[in-house]
mmCIF file of C-alpha atoms in Angstrom:
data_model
loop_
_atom_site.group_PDB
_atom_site.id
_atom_site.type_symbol
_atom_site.label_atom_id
_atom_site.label_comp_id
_atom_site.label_asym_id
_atom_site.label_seq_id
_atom_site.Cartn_x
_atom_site.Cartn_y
_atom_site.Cartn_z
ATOM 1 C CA UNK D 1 -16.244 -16.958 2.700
ATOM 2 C CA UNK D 2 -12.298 -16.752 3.843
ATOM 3 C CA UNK D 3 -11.824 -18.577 7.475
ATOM 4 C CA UNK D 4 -9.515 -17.494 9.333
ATOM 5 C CA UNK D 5 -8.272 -16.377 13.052
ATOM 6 C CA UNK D 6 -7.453 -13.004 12.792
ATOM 7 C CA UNK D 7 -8.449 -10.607 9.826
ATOM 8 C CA UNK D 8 -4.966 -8.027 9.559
ATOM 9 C CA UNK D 9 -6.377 -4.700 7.306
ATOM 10 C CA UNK D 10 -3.194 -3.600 6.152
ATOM 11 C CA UNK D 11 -0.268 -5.465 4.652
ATOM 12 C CA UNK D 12 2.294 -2.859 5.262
ATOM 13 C CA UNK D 13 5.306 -3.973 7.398
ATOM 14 C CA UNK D 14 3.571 -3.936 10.813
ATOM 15 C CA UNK D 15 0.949 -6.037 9.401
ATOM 16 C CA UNK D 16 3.106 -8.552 8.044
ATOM 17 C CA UNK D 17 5.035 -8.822 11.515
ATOM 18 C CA UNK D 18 1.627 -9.249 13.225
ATOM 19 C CA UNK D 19 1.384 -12.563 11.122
ATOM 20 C CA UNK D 20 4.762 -13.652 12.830
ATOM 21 C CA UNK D 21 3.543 -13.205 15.532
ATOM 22 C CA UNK D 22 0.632 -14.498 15.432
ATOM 23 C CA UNK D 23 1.994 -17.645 13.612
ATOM 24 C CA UNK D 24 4.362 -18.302 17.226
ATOM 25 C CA UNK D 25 0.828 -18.834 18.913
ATOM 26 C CA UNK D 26 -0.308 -21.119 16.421
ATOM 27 C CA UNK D 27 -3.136 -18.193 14.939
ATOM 28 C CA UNK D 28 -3.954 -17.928 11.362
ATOM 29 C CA UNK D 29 -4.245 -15.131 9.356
ATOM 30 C CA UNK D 30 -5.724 -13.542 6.459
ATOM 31 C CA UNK D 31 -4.308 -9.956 5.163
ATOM 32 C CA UNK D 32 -6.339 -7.403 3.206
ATOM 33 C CA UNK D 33 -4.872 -4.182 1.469
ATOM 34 C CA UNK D 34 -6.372 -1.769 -0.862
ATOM 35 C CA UNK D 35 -2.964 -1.578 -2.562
ATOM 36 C CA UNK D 36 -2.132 -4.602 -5.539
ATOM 37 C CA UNK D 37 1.150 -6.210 -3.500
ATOM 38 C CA UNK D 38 1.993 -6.028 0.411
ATOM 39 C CA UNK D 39 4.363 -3.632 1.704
ATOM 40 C CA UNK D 40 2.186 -1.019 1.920
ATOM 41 C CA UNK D 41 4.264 2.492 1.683
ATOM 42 C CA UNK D 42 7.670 1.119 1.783
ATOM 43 C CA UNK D 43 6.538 -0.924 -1.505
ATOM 44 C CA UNK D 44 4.294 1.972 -3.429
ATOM 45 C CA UNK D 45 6.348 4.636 -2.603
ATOM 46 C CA UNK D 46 9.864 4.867 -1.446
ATOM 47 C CA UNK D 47 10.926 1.049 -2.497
ATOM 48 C CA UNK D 48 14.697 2.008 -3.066
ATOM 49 C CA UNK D 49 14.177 4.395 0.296
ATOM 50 C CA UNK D 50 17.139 3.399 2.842
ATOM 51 C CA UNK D 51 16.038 2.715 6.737
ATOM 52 C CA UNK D 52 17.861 3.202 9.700
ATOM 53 C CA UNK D 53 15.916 2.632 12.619
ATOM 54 C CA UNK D 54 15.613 -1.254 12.362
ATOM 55 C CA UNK D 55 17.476 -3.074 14.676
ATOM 56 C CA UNK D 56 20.399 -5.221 13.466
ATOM 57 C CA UNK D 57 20.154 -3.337 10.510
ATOM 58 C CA UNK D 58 22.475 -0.026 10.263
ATOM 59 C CA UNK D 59 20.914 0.493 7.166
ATOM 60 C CA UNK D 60 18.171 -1.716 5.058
ATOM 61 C CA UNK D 61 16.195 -1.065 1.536
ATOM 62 C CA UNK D 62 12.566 -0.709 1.876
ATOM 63 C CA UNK D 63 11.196 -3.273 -0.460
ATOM 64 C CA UNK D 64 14.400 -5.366 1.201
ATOM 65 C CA UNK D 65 12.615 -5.044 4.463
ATOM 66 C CA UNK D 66 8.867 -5.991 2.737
ATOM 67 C CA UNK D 67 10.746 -8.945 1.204
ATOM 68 C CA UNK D 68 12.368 -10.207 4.200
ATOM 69 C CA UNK D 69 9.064 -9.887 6.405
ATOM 70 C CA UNK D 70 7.155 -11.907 3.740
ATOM 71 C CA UNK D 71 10.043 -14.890 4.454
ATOM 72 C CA UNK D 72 9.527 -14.655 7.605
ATOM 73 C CA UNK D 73 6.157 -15.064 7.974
ATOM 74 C CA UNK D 74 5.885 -18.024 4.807
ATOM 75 C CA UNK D 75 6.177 -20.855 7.359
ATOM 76 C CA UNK D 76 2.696 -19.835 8.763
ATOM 77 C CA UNK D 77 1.063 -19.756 5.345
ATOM 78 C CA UNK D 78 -1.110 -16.511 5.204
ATOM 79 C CA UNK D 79 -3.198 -15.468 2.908
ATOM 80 C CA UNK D 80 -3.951 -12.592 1.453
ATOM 81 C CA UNK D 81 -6.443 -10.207 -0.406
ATOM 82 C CA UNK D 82 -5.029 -7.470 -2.467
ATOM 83 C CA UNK D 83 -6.132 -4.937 -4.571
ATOM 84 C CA UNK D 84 -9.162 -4.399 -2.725
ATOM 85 C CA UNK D 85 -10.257 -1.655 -0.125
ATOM 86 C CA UNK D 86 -12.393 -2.434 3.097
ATOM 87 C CA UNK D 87 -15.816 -1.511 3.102
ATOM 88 C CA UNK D 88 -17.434 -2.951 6.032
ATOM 89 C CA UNK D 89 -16.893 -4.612 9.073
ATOM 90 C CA UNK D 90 -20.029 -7.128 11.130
ATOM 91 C CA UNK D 91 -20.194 -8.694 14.625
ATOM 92 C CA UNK D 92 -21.722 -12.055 14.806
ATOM 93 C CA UNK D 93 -23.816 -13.545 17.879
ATOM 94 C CA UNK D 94 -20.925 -15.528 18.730
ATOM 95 C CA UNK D 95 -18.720 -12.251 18.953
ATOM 96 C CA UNK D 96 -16.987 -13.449 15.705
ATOM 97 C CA UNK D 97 -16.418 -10.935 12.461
ATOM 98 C CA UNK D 98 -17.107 -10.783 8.790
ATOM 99 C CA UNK D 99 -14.870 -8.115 6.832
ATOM 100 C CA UNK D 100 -16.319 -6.926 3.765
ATOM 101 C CA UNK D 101 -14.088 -5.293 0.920
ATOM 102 C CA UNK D 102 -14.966 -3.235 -1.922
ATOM 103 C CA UNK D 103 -14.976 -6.363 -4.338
ATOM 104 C CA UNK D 104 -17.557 -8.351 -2.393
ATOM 105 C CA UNK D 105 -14.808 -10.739 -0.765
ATOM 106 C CA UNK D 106 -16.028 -11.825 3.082
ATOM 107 C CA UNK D 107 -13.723 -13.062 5.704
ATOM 108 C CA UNK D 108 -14.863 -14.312 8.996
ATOM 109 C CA UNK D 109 -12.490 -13.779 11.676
ATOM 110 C CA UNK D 110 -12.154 -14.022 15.405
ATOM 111 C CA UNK D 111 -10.209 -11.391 16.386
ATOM 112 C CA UNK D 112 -9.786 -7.824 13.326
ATOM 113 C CA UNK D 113 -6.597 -6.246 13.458
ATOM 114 C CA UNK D 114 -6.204 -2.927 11.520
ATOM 115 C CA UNK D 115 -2.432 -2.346 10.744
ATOM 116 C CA UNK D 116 -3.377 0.277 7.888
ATOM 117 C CA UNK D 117 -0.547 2.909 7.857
ATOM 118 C CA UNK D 118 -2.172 6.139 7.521
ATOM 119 C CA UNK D 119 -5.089 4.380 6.349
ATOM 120 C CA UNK D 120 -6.344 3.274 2.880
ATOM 121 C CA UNK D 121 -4.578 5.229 0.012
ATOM 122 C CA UNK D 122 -6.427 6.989 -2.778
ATOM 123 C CA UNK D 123 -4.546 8.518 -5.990
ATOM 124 C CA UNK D 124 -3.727 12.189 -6.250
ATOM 125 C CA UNK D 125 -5.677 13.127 -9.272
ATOM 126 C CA UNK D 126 -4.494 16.553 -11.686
ATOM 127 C CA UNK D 127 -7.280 18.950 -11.262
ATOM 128 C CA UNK D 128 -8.861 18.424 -15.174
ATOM 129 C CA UNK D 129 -12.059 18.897 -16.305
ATOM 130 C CA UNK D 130 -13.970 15.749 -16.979
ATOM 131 C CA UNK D 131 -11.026 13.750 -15.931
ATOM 132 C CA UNK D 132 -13.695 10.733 -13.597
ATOM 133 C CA UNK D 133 -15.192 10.553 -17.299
ATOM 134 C CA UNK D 134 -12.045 8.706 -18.467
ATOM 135 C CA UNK D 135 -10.907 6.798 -15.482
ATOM 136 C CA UNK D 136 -10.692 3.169 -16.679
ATOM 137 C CA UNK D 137 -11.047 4.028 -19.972
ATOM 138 C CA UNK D 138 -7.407 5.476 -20.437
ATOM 139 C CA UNK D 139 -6.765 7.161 -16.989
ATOM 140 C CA UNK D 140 -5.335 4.833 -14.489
ATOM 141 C CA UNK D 141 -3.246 5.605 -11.506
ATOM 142 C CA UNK D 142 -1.656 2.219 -10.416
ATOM 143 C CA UNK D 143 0.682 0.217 -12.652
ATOM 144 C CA UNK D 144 -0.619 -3.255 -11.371
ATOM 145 C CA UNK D 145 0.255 -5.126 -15.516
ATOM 146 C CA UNK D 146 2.756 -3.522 -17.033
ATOM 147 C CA UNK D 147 1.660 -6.294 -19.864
ATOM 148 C CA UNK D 148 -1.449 -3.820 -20.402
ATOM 149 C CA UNK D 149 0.392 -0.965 -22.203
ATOM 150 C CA UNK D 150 2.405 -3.254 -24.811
ATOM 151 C CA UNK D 151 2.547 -1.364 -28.057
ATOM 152 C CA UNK D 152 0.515 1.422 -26.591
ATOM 153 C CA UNK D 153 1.228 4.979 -26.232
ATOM 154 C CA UNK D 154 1.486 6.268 -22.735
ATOM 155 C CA UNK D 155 1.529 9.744 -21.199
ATOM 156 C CA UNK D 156 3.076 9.462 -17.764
ATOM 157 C CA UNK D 157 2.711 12.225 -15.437
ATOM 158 C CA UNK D 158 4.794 12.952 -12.368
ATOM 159 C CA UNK D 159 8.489 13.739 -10.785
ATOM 160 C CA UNK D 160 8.670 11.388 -8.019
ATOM 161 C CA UNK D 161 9.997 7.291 -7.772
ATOM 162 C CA UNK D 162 6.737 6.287 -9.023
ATOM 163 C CA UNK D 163 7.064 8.183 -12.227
ATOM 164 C CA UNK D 164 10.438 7.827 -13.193
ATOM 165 C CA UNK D 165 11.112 3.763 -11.964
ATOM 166 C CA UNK D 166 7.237 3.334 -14.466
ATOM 167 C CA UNK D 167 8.688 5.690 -17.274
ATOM 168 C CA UNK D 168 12.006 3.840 -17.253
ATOM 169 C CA UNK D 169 10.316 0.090 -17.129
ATOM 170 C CA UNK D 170 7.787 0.980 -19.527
ATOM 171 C CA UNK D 171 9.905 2.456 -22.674
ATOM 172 C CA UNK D 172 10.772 -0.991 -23.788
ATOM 173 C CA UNK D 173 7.104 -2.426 -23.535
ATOM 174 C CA UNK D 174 5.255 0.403 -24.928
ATOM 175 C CA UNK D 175 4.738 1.983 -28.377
ATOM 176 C CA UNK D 176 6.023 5.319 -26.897
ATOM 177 C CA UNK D 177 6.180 7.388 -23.536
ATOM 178 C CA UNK D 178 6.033 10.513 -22.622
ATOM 179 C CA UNK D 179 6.554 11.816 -19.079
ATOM 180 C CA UNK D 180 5.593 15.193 -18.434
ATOM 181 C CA UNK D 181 6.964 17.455 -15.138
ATOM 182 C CA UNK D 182 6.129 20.670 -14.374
ATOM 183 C CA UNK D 183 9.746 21.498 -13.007
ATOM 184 C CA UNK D 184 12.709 21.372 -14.746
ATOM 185 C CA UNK D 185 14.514 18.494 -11.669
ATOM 186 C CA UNK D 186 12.554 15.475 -10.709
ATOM 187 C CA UNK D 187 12.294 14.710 -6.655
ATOM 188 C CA UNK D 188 12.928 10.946 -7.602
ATOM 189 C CA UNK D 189 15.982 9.091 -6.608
ATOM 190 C CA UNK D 190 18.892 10.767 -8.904
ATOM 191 C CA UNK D 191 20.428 7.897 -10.565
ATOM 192 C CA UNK D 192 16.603 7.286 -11.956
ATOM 193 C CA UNK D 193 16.290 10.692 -12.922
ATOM 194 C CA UNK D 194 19.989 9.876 -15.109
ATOM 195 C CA UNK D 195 18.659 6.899 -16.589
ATOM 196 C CA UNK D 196 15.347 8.679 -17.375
ATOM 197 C CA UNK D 197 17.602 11.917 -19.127
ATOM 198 C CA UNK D 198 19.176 8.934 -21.359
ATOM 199 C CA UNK D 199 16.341 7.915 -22.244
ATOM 200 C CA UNK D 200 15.123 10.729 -23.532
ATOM 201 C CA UNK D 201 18.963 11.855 -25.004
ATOM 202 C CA UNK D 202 18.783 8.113 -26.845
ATOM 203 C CA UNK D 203 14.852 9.043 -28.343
ATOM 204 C CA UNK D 204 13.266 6.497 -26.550
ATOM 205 C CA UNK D 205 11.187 8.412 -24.777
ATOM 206 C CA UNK D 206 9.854 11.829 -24.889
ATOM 207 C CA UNK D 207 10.598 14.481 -21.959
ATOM 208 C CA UNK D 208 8.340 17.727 -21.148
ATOM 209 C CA UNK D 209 9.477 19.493 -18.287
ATOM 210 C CA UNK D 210 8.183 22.450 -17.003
ATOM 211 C CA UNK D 211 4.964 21.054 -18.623
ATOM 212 C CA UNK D 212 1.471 20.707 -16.808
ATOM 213 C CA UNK D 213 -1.632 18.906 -17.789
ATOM 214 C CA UNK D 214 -4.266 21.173 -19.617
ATOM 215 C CA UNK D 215 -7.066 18.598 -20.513
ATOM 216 C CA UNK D 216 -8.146 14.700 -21.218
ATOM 217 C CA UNK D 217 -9.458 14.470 -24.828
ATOM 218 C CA UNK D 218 -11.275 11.401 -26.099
ATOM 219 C CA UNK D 219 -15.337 10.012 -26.960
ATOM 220 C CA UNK D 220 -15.572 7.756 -24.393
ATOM 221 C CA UNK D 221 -11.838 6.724 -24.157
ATOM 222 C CA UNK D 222 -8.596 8.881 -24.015
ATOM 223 C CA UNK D 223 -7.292 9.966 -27.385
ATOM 224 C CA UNK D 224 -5.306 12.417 -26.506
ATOM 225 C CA UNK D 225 -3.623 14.783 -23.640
ATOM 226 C CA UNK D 226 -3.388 18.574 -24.151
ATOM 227 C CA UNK D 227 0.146 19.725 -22.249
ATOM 228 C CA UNK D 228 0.983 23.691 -21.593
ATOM 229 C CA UNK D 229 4.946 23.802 -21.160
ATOM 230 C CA UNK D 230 6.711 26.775 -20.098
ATOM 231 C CA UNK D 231 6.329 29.142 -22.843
ATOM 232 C CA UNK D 232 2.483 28.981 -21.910
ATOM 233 C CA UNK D 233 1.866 27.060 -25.802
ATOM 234 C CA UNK D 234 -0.586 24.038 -25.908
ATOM 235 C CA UNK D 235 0.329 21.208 -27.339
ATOM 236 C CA UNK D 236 -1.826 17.818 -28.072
ATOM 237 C CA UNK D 237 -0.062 14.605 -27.252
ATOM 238 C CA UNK D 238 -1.808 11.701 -28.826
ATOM 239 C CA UNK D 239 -2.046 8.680 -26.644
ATOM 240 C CA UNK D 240 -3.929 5.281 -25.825
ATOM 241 C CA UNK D 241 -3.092 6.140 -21.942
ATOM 242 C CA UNK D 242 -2.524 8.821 -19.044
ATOM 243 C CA UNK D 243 -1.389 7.885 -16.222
ATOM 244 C CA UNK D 244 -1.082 10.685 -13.374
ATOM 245 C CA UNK D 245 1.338 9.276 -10.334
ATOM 246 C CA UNK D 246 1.218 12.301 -8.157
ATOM 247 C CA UNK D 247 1.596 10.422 -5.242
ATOM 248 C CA UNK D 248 -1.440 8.456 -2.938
ATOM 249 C CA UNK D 249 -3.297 10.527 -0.205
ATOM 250 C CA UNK D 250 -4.124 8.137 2.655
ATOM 251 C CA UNK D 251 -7.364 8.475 3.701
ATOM 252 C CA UNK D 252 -9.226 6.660 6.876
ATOM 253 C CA UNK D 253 -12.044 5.391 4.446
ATOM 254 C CA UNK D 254 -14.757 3.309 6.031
ATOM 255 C CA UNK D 255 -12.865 2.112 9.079
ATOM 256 C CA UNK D 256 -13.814 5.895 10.356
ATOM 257 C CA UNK D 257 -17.507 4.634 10.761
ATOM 258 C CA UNK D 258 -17.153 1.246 12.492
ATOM 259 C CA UNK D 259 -17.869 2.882 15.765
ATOM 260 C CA UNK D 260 -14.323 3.053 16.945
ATOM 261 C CA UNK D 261 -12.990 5.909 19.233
ATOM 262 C CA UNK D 262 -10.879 8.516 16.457
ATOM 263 C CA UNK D 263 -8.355 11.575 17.373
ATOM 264 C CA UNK D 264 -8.641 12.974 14.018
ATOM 265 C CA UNK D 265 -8.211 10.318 12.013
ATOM 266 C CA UNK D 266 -6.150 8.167 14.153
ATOM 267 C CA UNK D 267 -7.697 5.240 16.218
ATOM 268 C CA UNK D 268 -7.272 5.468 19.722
ATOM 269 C CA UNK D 269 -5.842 2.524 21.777
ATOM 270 C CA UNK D 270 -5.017 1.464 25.372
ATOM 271 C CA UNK D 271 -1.141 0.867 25.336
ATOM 272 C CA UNK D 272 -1.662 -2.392 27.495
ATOM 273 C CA UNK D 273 -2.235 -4.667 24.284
ATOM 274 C CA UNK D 274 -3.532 -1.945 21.806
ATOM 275 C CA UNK D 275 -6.901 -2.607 21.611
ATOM 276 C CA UNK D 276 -9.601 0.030 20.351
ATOM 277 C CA UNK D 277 -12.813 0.421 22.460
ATOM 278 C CA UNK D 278 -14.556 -2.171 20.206
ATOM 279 C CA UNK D 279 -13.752 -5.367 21.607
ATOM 280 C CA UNK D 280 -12.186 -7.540 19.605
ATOM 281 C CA UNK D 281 -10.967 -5.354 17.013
ATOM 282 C CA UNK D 282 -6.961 -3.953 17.777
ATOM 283 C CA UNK D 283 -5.333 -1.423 16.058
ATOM 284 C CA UNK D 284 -1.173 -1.600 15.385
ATOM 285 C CA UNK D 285 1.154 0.631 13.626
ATOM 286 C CA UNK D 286 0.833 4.639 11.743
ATOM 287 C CA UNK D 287 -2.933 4.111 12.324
ATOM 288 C CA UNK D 288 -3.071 4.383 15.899
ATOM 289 C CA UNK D 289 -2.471 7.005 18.790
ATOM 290 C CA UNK D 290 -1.950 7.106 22.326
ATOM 291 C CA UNK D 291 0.271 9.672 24.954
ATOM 292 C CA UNK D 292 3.418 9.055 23.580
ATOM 293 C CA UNK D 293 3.167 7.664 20.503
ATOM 294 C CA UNK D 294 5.931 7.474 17.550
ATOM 295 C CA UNK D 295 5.149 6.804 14.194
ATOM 296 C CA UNK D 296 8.311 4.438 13.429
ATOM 297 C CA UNK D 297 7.883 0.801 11.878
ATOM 298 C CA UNK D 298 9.925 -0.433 15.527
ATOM 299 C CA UNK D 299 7.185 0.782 17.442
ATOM 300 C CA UNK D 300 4.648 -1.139 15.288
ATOM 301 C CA UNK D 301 6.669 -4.401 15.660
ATOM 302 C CA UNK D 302 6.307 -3.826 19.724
ATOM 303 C CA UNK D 303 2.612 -3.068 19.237
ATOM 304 C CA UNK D 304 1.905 -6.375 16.864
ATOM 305 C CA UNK D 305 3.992 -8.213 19.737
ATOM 306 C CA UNK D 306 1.721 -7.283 22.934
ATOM 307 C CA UNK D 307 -1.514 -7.328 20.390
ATOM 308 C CA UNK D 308 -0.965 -10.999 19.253
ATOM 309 C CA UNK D 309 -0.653 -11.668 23.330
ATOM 310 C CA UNK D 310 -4.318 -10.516 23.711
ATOM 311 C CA UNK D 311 -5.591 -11.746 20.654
ATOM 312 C CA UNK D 312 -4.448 -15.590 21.459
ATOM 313 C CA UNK D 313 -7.280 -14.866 23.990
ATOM 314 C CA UNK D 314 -10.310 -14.371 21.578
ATOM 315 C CA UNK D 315 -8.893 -17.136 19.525
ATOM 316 C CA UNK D 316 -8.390 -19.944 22.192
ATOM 317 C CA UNK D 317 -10.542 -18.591 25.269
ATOM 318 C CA UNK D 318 -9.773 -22.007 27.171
ATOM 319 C CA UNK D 319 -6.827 -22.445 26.469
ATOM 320 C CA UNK D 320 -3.609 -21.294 28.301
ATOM 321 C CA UNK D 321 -0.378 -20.069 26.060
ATOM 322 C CA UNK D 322 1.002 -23.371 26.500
ATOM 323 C CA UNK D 323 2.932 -22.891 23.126
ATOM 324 C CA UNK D 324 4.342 -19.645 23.082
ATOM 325 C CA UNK D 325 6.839 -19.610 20.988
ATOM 326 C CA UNK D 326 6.610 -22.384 18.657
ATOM 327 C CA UNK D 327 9.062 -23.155 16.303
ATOM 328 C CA UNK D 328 9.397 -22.271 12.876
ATOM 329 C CA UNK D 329 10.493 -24.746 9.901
ATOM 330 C CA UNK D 330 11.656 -27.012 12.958
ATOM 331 C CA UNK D 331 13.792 -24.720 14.852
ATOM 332 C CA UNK D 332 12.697 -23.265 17.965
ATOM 333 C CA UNK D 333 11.794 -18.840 17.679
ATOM 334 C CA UNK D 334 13.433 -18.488 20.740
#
């Protein structure tokens, strides 16, 4: 079992700022997300996505912002479980925690802080008959060893970042590719959409647009892919693998039965140090709510601030904040 001080659910941005936080006041801290690397949205979906509302920043890269956050929390050494979804959530005698993920790992925890976004994130699956028959054996919808498909033929299906950064990455490992839209313009960034159109100009991979997904064909595993385009004719695509990236659909998951006070299926908070009505357990970030409330990465950072004040309290009960702001690599924070 993982021992730690405070148990973060979410390694998105505000998460990972939480840890820096929690570092100053000596707390440790383990990180769980569903998603195979931290940076929850900013990472999985709009990476190359400019931000503007950071300040000191006029303008900063998404996955520049993850990768900065993760340097600035490496002097405090957390940890991390990724790749694995959050199932279930105990309270000791001693007021203490054990978080349970989908895998089986257990962390025990003083103090659980949920920093999930817009909560776990599940795949947005093409409507195809049979299609839960193949997942895992063919149909996958994360990219998480792009070692896997070597000298395999891929089907890649989608018009968004996801799509066209795998489709592009992927032509020189694979046997073949072929990404199918259903429009004739992808919504992806527009310089990957040019490199994707050269691809296909060159012959290294093949482009359907204005294609859809009829059916998964296979005995057990995926042989094949039947596409419709445009024209309304079928056509069979032999391949080893589909992989649908239509985008995830956050979902609340099992944090929606821990007990904890919801408006819809955000958790509500008191705005003195965001915690929920389960003591103990603190909510920062998307997931939350209260009168007022904007959903911007800033106002997560404030949240993680006034949380990790609070928290220091569950983790050192007789102890005063003596060492607020510590110092970091030998230089004072502040």
């Amino acid at each position: 079992m993982i021992q730690t001080d405070l148990c973060i659910i979410g390694a998105g941005p505000v998460g990972l700022f939480a840890v820096f936080e929690a570092g100053l006041l000596k707390m440790r801290c383990h990180l769980i997300d569903a998603l195979p690397q931290i940076g929850g949205q900013l990472s999985e979906i709009y990476p190359k996505k400019p931000i503007y509302d950071i300040p000191g920043f006029p303008e900063v890269n998404a996955q520049t912002l993850v990768d900065n956050l993760r340097k600035q929390i490496d002097p405090f050494k957390p940890t991390f479980t990724l790749g694995e979804r959050v199932d279930g959530l105990t309270r000791n005698d001693d007021g203490s925690f054990v978080v349970t993920t989908s895998e089986g790992t257990q962390v025990h925890c003083k103090v659980v802080v949920i920093a999930a976004g817009l909560g776990s994130f599940e795949p947005r699956k093409p409507e195809l008959q049979n299609l839960e028959h193949f997942e895992g054996k063919g149909v996958v919808y994360m990219v998480k060893d792009p070692e896997t498909f070597r000298k395999r033929r891929l089907v890649i299906a989608g018009g968004g970042d996801s799509a066209l950064d795998w489709a592009i990455h992927l032509s020189s490992i694979a046997e073949r590719v072929t990404l199918i839209h259903r429009n004739e313009s992808f919504r992806g960034a527009p310089d990957s959409a040019e490199k994707v159109f050269k691809l296909a100009h060159e012959g290294k991979i093949d482009l359907l647009l204005s294609a859809n997904l009829q059916a998964v064909n296979g005995n057990g595993v995926v042989k094949s892919v039947s596409v419709v385009d445009k024209d309304k004719s079928v056509k069979e695509i032999e391949t080893d693998y589909l992989i649908p990236l239509f985008g995830l659909s956050p979902k609340l998951g099992p944090i929606a039965h821990w007990g904890l006070n919801l408006d819809k299926s955000a958790i509500e908070v008191n705005t003195v140090d965001y915690a929920t009505n389960v003591e103990g357990v603190f909510a920062i970030g998307d997931i939350n709510t209260y009168p007022g409330k904007l959903k911007l990465i800033l106002c997560g950072f404030h949240e993680a601030a006034l949380m990790a004040q609070r928290a220091f309290e569950f983790v050192y009960p007789s102890q005063k904040r003596s060492f607020k702001y510590t110092t970091v690599n030998g230089v004072n924070a502040f």
